[in-house]
Short mmCIF file of C-alpha atoms in Angstrom, two decimals:
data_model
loop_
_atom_site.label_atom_id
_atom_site.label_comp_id
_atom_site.label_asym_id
_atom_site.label_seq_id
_atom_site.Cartn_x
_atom_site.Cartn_y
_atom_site.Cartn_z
CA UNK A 1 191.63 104.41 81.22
CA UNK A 2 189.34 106.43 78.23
CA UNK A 3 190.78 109.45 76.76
CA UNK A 4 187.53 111.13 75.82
CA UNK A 5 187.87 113.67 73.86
CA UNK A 6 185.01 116.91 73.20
CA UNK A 7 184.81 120.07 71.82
CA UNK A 8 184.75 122.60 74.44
CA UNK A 9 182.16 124.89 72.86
CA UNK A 10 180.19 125.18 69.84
CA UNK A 11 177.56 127.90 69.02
CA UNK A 12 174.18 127.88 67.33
CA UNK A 13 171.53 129.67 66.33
CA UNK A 14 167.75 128.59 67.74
CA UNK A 15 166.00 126.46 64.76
CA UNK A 16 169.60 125.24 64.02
CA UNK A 17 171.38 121.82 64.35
CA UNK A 18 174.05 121.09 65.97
CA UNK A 19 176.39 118.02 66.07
CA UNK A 20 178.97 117.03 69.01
CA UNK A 21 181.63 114.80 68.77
CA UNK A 22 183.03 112.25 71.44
CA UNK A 23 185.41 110.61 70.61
CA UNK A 24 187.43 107.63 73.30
CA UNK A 25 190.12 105.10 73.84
CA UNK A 26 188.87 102.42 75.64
CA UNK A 27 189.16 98.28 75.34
CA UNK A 28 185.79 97.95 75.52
CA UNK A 29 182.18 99.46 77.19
CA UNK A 30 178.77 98.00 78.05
CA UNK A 31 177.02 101.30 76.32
CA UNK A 32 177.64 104.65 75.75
CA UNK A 33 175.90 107.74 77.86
CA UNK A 34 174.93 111.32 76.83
CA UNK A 35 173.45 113.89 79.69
CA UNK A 36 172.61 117.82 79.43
CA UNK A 37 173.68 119.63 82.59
CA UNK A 38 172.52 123.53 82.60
CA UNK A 39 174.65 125.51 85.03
CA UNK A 40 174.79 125.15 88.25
CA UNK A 41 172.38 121.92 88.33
CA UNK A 42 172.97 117.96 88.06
CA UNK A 43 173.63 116.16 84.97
CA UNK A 44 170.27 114.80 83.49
CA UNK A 45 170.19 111.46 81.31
CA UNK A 46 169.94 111.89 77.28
CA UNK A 47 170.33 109.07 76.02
CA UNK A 48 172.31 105.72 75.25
CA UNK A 49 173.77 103.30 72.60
CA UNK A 50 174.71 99.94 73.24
CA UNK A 51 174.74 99.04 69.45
CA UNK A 52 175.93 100.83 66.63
CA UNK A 53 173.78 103.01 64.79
CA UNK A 54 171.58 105.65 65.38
CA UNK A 55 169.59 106.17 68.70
CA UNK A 56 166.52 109.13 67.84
CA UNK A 57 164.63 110.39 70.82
CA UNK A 58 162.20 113.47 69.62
CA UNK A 59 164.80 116.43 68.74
CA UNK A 60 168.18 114.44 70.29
CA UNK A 61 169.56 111.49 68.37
CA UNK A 62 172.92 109.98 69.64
CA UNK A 63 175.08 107.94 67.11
CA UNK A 64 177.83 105.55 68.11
CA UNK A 65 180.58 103.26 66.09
CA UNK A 66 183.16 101.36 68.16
CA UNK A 67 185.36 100.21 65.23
CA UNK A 68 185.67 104.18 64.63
CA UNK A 69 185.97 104.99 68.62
CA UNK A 70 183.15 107.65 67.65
CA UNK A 71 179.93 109.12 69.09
CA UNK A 72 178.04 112.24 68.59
CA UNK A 73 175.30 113.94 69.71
CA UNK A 74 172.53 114.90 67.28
CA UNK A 75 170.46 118.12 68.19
CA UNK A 76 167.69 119.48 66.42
CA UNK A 77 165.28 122.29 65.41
CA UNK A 78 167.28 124.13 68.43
CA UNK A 79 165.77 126.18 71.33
CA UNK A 80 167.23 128.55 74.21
CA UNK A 81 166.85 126.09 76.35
CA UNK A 82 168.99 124.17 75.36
CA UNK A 83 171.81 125.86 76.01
CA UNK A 84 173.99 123.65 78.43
CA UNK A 85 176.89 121.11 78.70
CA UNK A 86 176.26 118.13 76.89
CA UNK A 87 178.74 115.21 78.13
CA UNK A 88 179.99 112.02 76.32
CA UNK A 89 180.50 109.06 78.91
CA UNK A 90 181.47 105.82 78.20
CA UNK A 91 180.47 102.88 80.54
CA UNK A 92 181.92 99.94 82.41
CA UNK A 93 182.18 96.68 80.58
CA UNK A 94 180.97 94.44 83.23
CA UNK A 95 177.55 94.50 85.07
CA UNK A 96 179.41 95.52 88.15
CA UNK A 97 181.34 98.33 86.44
CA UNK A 98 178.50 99.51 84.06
CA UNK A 99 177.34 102.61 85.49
CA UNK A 100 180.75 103.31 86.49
CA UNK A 101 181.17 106.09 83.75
CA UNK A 102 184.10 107.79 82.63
CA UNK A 103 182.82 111.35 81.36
CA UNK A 104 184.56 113.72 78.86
CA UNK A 105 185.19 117.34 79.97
CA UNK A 106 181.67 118.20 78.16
CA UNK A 107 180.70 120.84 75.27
CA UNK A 108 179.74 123.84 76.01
CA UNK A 109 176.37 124.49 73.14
CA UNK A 110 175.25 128.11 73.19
CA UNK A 111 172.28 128.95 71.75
CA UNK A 112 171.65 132.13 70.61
CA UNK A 113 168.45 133.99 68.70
CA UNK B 1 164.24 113.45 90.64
CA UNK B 2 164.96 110.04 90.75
CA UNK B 3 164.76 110.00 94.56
CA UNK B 4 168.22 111.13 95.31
CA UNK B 5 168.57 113.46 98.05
CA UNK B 6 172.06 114.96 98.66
CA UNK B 7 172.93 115.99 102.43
CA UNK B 8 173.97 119.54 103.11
CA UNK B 9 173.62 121.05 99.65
CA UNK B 10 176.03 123.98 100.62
CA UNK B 11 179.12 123.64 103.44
CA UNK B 12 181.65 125.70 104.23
CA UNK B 13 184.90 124.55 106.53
CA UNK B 14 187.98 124.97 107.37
CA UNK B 15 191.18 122.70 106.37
CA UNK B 16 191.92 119.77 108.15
CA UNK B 17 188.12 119.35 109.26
CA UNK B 18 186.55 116.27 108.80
CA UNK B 19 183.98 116.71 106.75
CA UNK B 20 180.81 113.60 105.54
CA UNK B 21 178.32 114.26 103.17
CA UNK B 22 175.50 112.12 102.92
CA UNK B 23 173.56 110.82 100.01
CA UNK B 24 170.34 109.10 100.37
CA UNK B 25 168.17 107.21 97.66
CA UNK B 26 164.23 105.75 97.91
CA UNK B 27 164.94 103.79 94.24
CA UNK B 28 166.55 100.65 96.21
CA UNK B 29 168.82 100.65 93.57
CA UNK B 30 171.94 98.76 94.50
CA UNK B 31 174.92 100.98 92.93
CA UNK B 32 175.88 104.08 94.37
CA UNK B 33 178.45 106.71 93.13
CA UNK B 34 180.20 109.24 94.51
CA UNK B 35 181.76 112.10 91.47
CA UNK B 36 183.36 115.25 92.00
CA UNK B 37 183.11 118.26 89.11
CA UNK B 38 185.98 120.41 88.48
CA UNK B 39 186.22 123.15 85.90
CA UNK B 40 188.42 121.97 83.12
CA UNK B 41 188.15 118.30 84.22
CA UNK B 42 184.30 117.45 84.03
CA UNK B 43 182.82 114.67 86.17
CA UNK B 44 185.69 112.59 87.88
CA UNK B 45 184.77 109.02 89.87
CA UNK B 46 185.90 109.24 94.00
CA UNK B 47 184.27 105.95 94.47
CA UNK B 48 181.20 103.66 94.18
CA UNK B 49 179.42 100.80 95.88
CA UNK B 50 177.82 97.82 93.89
CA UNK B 51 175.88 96.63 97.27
CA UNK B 52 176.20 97.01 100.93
CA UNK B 53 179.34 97.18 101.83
CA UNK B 54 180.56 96.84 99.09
CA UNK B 55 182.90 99.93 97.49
CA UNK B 56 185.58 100.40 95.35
CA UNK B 57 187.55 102.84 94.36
CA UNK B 58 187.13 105.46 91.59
CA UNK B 59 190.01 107.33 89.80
CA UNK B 60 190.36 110.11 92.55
CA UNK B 61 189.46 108.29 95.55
CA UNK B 62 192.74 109.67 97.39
CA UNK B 63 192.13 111.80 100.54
CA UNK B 64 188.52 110.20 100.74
CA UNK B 65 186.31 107.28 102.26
CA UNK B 66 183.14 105.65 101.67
CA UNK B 67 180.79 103.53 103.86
CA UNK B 68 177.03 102.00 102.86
CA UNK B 69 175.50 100.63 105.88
CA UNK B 70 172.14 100.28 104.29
CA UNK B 71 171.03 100.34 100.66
CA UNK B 72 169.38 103.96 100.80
CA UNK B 73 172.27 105.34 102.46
CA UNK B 74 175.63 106.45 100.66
CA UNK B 75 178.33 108.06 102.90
CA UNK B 76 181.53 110.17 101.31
CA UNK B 77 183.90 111.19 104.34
CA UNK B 78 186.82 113.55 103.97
CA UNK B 79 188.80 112.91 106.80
CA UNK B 80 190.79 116.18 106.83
CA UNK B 81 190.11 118.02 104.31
CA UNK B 82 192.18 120.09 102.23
CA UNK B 83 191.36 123.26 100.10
CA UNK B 84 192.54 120.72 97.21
CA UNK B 85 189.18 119.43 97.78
CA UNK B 86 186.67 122.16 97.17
CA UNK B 87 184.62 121.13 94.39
CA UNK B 88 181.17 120.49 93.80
CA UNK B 89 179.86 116.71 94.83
CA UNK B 90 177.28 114.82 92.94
CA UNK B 91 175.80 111.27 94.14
CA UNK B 92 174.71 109.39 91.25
CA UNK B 93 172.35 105.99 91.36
CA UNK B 94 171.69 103.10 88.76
CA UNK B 95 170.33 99.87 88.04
CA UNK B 96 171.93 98.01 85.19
CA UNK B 97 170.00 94.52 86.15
CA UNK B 98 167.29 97.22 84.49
CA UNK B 99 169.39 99.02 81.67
CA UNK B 100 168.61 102.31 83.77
CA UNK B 101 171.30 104.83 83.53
CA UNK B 102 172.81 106.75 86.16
CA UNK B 103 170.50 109.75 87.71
CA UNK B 104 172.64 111.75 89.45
CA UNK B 105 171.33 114.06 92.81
CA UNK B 106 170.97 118.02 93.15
CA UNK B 107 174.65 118.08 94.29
CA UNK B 108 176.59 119.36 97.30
CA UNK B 109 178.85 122.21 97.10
CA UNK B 110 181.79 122.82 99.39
CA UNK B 111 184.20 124.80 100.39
CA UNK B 112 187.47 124.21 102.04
CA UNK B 113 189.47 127.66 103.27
#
């Protein structure tokens, strides 16, 4: 199994950044995952590292070394919106096991003005 | 989104009910997933197919079944079900032949008393 590992909340102010952490045990993955889910809706896709190094998509930018068993999730030039839970989730190593994720617990962000 | 629809998005029931909940895609993707989301334990794996008929297990795939007659068509059956087992239900999707990560449907809540 993956012990993955978030904190549970972390609050910012709009126009602020905002790291979050992941951190796993696990022999091995295909890529790693990062989705938003407001309340009381479905997870929705962030974005994804397969290599190490920096992934930047517009104001989200995910990060990822597997010698350090480490990801984060980059957020910038906050808004309200995007208050949420953002979730760290490993995936499978083989083709048949690759979207089979394992997610962490998720981080709570709060925005606030 | 992603051309998931979940199937009833609310239920209500009684213990020791059988209950299915349906979960039907237009992306002929060929993996299927069923999760279950907890507060305090995030997102947890029940089970998944990688084809029809073809399922496995997931890490809490006690107390339920699974059955994928047709590629659109995802099934998650509680046979009796418990109040243990009242939780909100997503159906997820993906096609890693593509690199496309899991898109997850609108959810089903239910409730066991």
């Amino acid at each position: 199994g993956q012990n993955i590992d978030q904190p549970t909340e972390m609050t910012a102010t709009e126009g602020a950044i905002v790291q979050i952490n992941c951190t796993y045990q696990t022999s091995g993955f295909n890529g790693l995952f990062w989705y938003q889910q407001h309340a009381g809706e479905a997870p929705t896709f962030l974005s994804y590292n397969v290599l190490d190094g920096l992934e930047e998509k517009g104001r989200f930018s995910s990060f990822l070394s597997r010698s350090k068993g480490y990801s984060y999730l980059l957020l910038k030039e906050l808004q309200m919106k995007d208050s949420a839970s953002y979730l760290c989730a490993p995936g499978g190593v083989t083709t048949d096991s690759w979207g089979k994720l394992q997610f962490g617990a998720g981080t709570q962000v709060v925005v606030t003005p | 989104d992603a051309g998931i629809t979940q199937s009833p998005r609310h239920k209500v029931t009684e213990t020791g009910t059988p209950v299915t909940l349906r979960c039907h895609q237009t992306e002929n993707h060929r993996y299927m997933y069923w999760y279950r989301q907890d507060p305090g334990h995030g997102l947890r794996l029940i089970h998944y197919s990688y084809g029809v008929k073809d399922t496995d297990k997931g890490e809490v795939s006690d107390g339920y079944s699974v059955s994928r007659s047709k590629t659109e068509d995802f099934l998650l059956t509680l046979e009796s079900a418990t109040s243990s087992q009242t939780s909100v239900y997503f159906c997820a999707i993906s096609d890693p032949t593509s690199n496309q990560p899991q898109h997850f449907g609108d959810g089903t809540r239910l409730s066991i008393l």
